mmCIF file of C-alpha atoms in Angstrom:
data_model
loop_
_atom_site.group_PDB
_atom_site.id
_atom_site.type_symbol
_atom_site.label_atom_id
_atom_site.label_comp_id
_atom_site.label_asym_id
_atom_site.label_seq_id
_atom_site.Cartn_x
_atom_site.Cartn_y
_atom_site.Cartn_z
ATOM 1 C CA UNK A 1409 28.983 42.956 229.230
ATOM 2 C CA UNK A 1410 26.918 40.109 229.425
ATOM 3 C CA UNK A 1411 23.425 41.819 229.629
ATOM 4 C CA UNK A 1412 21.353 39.222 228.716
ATOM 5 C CA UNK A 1413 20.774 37.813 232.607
ATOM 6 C CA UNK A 1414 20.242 41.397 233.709
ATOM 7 C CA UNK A 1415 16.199 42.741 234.938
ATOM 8 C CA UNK A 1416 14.881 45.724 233.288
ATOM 9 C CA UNK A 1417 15.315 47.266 236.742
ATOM 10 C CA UNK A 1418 18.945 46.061 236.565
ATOM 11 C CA UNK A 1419 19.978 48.014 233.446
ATOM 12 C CA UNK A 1420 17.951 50.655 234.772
ATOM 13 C CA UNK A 1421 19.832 51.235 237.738
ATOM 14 C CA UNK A 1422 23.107 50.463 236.438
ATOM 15 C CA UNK A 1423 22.202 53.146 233.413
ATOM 16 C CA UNK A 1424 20.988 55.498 236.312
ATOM 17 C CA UNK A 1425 24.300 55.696 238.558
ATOM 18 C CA UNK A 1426 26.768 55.693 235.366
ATOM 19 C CA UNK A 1427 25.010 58.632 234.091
ATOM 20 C CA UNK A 1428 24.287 60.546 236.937
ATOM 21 C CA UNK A 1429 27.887 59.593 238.588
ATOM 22 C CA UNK A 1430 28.820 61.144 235.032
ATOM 23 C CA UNK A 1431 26.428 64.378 235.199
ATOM 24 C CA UNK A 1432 28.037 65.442 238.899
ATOM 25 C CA UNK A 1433 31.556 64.901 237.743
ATOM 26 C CA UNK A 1434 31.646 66.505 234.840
ATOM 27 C CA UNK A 1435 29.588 69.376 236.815
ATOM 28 C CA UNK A 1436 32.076 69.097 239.417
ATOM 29 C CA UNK A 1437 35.165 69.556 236.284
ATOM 30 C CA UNK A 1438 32.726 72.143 234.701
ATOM 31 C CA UNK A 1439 33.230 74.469 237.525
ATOM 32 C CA UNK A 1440 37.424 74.657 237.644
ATOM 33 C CA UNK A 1441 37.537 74.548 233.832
ATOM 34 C CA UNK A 1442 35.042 77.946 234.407
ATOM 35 C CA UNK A 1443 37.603 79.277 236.929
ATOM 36 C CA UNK A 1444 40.402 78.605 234.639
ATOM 37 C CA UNK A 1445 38.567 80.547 231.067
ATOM 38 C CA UNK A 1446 37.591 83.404 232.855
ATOM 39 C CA UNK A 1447 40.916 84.080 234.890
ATOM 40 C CA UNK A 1448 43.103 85.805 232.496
ATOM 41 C CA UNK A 1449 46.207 85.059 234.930
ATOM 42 C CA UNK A 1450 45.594 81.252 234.922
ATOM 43 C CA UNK A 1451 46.331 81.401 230.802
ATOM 44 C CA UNK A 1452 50.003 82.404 231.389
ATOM 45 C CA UNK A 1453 51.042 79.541 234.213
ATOM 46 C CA UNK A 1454 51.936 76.402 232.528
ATOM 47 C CA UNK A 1455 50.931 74.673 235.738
ATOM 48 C CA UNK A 1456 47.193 75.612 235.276
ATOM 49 C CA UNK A 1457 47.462 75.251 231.493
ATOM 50 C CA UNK A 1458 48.426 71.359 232.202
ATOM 51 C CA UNK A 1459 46.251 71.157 234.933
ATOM 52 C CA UNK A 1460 42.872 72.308 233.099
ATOM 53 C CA UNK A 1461 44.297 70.345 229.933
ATOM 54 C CA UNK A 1462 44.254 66.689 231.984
ATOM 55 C CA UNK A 1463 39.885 68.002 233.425
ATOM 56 C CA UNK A 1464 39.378 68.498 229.864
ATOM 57 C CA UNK A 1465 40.762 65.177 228.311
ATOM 58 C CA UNK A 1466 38.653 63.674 231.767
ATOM 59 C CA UNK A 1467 35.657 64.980 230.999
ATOM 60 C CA UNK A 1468 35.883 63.691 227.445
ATOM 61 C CA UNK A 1469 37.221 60.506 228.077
ATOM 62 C CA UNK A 1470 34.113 60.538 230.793
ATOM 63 C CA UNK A 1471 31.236 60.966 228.277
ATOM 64 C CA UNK A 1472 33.049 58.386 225.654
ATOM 65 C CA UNK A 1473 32.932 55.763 228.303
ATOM 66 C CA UNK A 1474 29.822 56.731 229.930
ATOM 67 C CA UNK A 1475 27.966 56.900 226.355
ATOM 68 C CA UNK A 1476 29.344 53.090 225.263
ATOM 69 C CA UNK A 1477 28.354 51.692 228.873
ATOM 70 C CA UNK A 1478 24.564 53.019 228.368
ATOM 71 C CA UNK A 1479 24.854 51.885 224.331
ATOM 72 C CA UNK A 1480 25.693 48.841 225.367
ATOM 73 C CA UNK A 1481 21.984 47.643 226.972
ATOM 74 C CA UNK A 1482 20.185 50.228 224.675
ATOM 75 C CA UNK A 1483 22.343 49.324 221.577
ATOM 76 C CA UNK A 1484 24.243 46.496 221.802
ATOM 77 C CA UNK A 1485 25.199 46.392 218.291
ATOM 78 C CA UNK A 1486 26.941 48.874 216.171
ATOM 79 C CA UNK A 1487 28.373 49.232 212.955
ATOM 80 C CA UNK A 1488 32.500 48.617 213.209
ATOM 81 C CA UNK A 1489 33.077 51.833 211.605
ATOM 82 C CA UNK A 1490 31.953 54.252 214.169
ATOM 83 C CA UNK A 1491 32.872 51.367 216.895
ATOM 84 C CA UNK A 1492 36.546 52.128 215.950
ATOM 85 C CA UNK A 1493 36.252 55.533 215.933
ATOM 86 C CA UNK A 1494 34.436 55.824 219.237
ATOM 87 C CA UNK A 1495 37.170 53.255 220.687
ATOM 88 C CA UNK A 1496 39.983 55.322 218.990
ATOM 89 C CA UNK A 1497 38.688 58.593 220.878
ATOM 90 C CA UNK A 1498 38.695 56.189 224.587
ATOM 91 C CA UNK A 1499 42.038 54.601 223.926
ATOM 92 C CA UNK A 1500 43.744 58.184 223.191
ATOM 93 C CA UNK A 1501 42.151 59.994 225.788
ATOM 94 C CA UNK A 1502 43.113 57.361 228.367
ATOM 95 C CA UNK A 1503 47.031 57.287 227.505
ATOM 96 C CA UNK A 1504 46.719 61.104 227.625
ATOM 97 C CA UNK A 1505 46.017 61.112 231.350
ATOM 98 C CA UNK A 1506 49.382 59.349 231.907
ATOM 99 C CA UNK A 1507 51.239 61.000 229.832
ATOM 100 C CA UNK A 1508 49.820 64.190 231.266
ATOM 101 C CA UNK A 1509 50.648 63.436 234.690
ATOM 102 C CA UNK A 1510 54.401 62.771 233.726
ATOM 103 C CA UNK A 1511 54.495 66.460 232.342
ATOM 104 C CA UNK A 1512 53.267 67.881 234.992
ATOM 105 C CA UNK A 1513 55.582 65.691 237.796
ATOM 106 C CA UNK A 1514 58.503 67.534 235.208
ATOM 107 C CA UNK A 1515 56.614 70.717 235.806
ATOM 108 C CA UNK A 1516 56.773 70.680 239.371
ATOM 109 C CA UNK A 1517 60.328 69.247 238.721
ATOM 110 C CA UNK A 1518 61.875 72.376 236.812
ATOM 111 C CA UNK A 1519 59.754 74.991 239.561
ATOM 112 C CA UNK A 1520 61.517 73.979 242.802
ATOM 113 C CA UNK A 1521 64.696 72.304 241.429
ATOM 114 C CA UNK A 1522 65.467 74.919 238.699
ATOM 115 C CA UNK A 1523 63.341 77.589 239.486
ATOM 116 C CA UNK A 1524 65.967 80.553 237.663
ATOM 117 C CA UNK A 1525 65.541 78.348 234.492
ATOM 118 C CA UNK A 1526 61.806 77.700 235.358
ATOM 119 C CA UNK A 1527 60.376 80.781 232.932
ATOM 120 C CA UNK A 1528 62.554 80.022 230.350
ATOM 121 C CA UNK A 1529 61.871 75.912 230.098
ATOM 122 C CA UNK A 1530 58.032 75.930 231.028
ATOM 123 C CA UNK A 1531 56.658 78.533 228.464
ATOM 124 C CA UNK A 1532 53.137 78.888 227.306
ATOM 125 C CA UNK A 1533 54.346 77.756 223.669
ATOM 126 C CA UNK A 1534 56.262 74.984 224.828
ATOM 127 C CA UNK A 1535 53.406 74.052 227.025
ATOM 128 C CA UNK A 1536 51.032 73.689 224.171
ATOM 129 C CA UNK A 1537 54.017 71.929 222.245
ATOM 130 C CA UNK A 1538 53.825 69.649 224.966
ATOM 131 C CA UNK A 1539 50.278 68.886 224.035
ATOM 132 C CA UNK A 1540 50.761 68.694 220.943
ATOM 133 C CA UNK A 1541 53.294 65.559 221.560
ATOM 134 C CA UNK A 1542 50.936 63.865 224.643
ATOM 135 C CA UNK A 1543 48.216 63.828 221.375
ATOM 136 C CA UNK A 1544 50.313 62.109 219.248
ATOM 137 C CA UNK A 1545 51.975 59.663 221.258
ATOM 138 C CA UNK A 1546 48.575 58.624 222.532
ATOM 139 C CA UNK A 1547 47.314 58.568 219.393
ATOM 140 C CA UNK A 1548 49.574 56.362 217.830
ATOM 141 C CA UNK A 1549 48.692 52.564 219.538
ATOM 142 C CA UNK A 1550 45.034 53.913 218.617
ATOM 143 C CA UNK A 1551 45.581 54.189 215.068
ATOM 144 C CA UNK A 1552 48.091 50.762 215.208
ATOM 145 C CA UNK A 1553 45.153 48.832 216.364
ATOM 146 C CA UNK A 1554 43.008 50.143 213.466
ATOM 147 C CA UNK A 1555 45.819 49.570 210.704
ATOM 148 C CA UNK A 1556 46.306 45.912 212.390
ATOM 149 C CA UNK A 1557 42.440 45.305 211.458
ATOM 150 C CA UNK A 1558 42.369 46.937 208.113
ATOM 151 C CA UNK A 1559 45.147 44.262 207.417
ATOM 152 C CA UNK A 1560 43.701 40.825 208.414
ATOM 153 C CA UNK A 1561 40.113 41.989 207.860
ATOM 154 C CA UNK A 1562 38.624 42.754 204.675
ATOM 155 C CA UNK A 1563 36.584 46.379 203.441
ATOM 156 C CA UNK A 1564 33.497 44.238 203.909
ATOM 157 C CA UNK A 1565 34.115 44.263 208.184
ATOM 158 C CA UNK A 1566 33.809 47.430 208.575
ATOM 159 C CA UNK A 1567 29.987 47.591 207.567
ATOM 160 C CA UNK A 1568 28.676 45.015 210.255
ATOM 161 C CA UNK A 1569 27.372 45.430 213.364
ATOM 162 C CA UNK A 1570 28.842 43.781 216.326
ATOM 163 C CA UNK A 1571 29.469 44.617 220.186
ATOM 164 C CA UNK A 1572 31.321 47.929 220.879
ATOM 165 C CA UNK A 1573 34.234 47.209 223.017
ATOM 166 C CA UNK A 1574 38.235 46.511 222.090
ATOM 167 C CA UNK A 1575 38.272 42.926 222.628
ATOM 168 C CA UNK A 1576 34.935 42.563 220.178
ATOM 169 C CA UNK A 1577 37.193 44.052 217.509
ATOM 170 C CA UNK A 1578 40.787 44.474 218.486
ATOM 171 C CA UNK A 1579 41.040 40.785 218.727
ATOM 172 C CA UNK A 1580 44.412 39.384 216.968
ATOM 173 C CA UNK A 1581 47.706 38.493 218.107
ATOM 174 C CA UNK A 1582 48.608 40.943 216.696
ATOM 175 C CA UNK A 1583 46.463 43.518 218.666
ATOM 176 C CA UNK A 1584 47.485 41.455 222.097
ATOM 177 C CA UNK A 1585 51.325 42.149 221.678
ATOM 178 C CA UNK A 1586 51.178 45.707 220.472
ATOM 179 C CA UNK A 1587 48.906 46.747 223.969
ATOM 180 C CA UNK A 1588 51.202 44.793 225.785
ATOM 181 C CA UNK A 1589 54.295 46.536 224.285
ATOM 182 C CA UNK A 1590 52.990 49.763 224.066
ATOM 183 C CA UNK A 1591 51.243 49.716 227.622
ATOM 184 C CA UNK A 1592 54.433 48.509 229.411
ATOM 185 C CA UNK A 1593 56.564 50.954 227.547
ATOM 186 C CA UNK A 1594 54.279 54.039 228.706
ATOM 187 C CA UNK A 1595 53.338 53.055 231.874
ATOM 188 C CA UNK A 1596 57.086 52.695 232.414
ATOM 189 C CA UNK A 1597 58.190 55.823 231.371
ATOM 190 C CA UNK A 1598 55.433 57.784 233.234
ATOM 191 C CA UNK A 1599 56.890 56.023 236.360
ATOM 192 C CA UNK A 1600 60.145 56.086 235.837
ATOM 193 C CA UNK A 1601 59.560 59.974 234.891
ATOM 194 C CA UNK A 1602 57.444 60.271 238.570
ATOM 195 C CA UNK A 1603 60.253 57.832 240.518
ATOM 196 C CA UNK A 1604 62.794 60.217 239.271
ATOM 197 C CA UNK A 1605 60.986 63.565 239.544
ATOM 198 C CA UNK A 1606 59.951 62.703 243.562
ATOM 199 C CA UNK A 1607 63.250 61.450 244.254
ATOM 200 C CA UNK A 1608 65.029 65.161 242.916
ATOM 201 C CA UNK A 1609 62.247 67.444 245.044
ATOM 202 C CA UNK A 1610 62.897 65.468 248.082
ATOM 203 C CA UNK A 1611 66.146 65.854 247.995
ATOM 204 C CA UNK A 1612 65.659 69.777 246.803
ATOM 205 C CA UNK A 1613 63.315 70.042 249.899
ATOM 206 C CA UNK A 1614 66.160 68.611 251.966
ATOM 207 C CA UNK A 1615 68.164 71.258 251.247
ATOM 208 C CA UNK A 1616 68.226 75.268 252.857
ATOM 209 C CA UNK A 1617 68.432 76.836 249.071
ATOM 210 C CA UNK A 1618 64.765 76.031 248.083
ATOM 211 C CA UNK A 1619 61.275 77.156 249.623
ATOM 212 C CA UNK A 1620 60.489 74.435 251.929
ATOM 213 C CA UNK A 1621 56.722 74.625 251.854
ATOM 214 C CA UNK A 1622 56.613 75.174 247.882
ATOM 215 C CA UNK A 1623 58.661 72.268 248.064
ATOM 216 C CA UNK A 1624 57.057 70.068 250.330
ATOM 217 C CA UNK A 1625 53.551 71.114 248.093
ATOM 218 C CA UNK A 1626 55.550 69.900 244.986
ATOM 219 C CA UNK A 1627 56.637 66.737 246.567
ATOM 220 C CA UNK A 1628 53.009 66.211 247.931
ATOM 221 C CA UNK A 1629 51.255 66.271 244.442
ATOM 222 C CA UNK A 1630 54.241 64.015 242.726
ATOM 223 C CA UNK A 1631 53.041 61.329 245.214
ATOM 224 C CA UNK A 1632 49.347 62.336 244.277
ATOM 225 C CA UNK A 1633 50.136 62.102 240.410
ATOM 226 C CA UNK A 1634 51.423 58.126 241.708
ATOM 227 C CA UNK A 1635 48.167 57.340 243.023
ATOM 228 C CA UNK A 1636 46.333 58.592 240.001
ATOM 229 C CA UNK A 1637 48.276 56.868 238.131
ATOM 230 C CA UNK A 1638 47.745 53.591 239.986
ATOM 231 C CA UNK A 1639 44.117 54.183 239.994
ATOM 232 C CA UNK A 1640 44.484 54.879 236.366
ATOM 233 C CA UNK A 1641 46.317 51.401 235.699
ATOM 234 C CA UNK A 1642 43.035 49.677 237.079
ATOM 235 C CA UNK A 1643 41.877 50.099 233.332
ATOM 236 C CA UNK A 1644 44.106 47.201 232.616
ATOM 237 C CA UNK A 1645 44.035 44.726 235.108
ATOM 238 C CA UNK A 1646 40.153 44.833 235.715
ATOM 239 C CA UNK A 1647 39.726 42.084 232.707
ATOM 240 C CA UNK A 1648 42.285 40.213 235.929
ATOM 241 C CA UNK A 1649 40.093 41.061 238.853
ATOM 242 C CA UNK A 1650 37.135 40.439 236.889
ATOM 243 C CA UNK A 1651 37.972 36.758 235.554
ATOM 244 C CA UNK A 1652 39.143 35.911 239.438
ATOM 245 C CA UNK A 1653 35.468 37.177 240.336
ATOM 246 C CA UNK A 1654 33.451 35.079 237.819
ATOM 247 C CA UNK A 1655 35.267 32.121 239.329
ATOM 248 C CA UNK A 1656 34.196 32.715 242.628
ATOM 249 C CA UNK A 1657 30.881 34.281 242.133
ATOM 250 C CA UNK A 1658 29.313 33.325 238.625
ATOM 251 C CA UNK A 1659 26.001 34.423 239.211
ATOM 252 C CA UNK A 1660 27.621 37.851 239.755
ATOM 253 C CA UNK A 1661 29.558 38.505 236.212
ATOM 254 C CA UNK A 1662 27.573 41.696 235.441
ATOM 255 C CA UNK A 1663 27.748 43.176 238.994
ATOM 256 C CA UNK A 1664 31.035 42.925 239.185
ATOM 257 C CA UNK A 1665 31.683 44.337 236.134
ATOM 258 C CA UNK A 1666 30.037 46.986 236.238
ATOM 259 C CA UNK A 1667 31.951 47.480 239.825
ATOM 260 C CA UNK A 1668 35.242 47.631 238.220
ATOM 261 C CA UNK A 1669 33.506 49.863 235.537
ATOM 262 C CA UNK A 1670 32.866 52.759 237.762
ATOM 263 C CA UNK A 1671 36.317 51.975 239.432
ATOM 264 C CA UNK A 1672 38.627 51.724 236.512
ATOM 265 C CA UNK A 1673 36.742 54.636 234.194
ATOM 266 C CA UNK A 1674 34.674 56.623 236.186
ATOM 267 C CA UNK A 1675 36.160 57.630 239.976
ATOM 268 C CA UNK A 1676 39.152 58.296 238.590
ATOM 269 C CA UNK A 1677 37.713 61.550 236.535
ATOM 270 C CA UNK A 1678 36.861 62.605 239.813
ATOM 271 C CA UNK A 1679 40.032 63.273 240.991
ATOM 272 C CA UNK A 1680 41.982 65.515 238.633
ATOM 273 C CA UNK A 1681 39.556 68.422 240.297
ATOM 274 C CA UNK A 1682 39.546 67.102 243.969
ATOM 275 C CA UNK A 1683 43.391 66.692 244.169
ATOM 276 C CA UNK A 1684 44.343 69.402 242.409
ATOM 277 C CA UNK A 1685 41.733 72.175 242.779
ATOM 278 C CA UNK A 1686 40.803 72.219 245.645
ATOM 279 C CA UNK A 1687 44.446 71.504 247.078
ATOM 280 C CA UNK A 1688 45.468 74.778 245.054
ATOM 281 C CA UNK A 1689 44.503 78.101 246.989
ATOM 282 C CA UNK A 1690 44.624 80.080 243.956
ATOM 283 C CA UNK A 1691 42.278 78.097 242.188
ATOM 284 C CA UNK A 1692 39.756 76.706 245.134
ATOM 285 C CA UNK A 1693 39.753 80.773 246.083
ATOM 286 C CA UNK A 1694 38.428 81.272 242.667
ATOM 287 C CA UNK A 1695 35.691 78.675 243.091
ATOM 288 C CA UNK A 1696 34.764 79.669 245.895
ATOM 289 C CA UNK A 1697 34.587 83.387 245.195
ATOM 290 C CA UNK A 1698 32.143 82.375 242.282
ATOM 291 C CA UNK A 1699 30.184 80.162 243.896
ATOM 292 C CA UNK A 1700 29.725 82.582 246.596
ATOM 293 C CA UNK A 1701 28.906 85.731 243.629
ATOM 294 C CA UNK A 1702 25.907 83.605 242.265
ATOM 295 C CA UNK A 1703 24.352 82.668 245.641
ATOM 296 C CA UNK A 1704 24.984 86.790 246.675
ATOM 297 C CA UNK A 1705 23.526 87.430 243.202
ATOM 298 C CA UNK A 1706 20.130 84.685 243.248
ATOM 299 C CA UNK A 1707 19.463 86.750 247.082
ATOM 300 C CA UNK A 1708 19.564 90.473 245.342
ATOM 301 C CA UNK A 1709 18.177 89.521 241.985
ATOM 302 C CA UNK A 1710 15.074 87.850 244.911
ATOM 303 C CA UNK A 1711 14.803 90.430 246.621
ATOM 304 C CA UNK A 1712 14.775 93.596 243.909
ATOM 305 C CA UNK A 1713 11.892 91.888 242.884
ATOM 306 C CA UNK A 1714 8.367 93.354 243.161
ATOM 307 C CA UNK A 1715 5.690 91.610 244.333
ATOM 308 C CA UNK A 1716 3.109 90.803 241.591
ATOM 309 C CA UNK A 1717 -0.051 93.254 242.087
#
């Protein structure tokens, strides 16, 4: 960001709704991923496992971003070292989302159009195998980006300071064909994986053999998974929208950046709990039944007090 035109009030404000914007989703994720630990029957679904796996990577991937948007006005420069690590952490936990919406499109996939084979495909082991794999694939550009600078930079690099975003470091030709390679190659296959998974359950909820409402629910949240995704893919074309803006509106460049900030990295945590959660009776019953405990709870613990004498 280009911070140097911006007020003290500016960075104030901009620091203000990041972090609060951060606080109240996170709060907002806090609260399923607290329905989810203290339901014993949510540990056995591989739905909910998945689910509560893709609020945890958000609310991670949340405080990474939200803690190198505030560094950057507070401190602007930081050693390379823990710049790469702190980018490695973003970069995986951002390829995880998509790859974690394409296992849970197959998910839904397996329930309604195999649903005899369902228990025996979607296991809890197989589910955290799944992980496992989602991890590593998403980990591997990460670590390809570091390995490209090890090789054209020398030891001495990695002990200056310098601005703490990819293109400050991750700057090569190198770096520029392996994103677009590896970006096109994931994005397709998480679409291609969605494409193919919507196009099955409509036709499964076209047919007399199936539940047509679990069917319609599953064909509902494949569509849903698309428009996260989409939303997701905003992380890569805002450097687009955002050069197209500075041409029209130069005096603007931070504004608008910090626009497609909050709409590339931080709305989009927002909505693993909103279309999920509350969409899911099971779990919005849950919420709901605490939520409404501690409010019951706050009145009686009020009341069986005594009055001081």
């Amino acid at each position: 960001m280009n911070i140097s035109r911006d007020t003290f009030e500016g960075v104030f404000i901009k620091n203000f709704i990041s972090v609060g914007l951060g606080v109240i989703i996170t709060y907002i994720n806090g609260m399923f991923m607290y329905a989810f630990f203290r339901n014993p029957t949510f540990y056995n679904d591989p739905r909910y496992i998945l689910y509560i796996h893709l609020v945890i990577n958000d609310v991670i991937m949340l405080f990474l971003s939200v803690t190198l948007h505030v560094m950057t006005y507070t401190v602007p420069l930081v050693n390379v070292t823990v710049c790469c690590f702190l980018l490695l952490l973003v970069s995986t936990t951002s390829d995880n989302t998509a790859l974690n919406l394409a296992g849970m499109a197959l998910e839904r996939y397996v329930a309604i159009c195999k649903p005899l084979h369902h228990p025996q495909i979607c296991t809890v082991k197989r589910t955290y195998i799944c992980f496992g794999l989602i991890w590593l694939f998403a980990l591997v550009p990460a670590l390809t980006d570091i390995v490209i600078t090890l090789l054209n930079q020398p030891i001495s690099y990695f002990w200056k300071s310098t601005m703490c975003y990819d293109k400050s470091i991750f700057n090569s030709n190198e770096h520029l064909i392996k994103t677009i390679f590896t970006q096109t190659l994931y994005l397709l296959s998480v679409w291609m994986t969605l494409v193919f998974t919507y196009i099955k359950v409509f036709q499964a909820a076209n047919a007399a053999t199936v539940d047509q409402v679990m069917a319609r629910k599953a064909r509902n949240t494949i569509l849903l998974h698309g428009i996260q995704l989409l939303l997701c893919m905003l992380a890569y074309v805002t450097p687009f929208i955002n050069y197209i803006f500075f041409a029209l509106f130069p005096n603007y460049k931070s504004t608008f950046m910090f626009i497609t900030y909050l709409l590339a990295n931080v709305f989009p945590r927002l909505l693993s709990p909103l279309i999920y959660g509350v969409r899911d009776q099971k779990m919005f019953k849950c919420i709901k039944t605490y939520l409404t405990f501690g409010r019951f709870s706050t009145q009686v613990g009020s009341v069986g007090k005594k009055p001081n004498s």
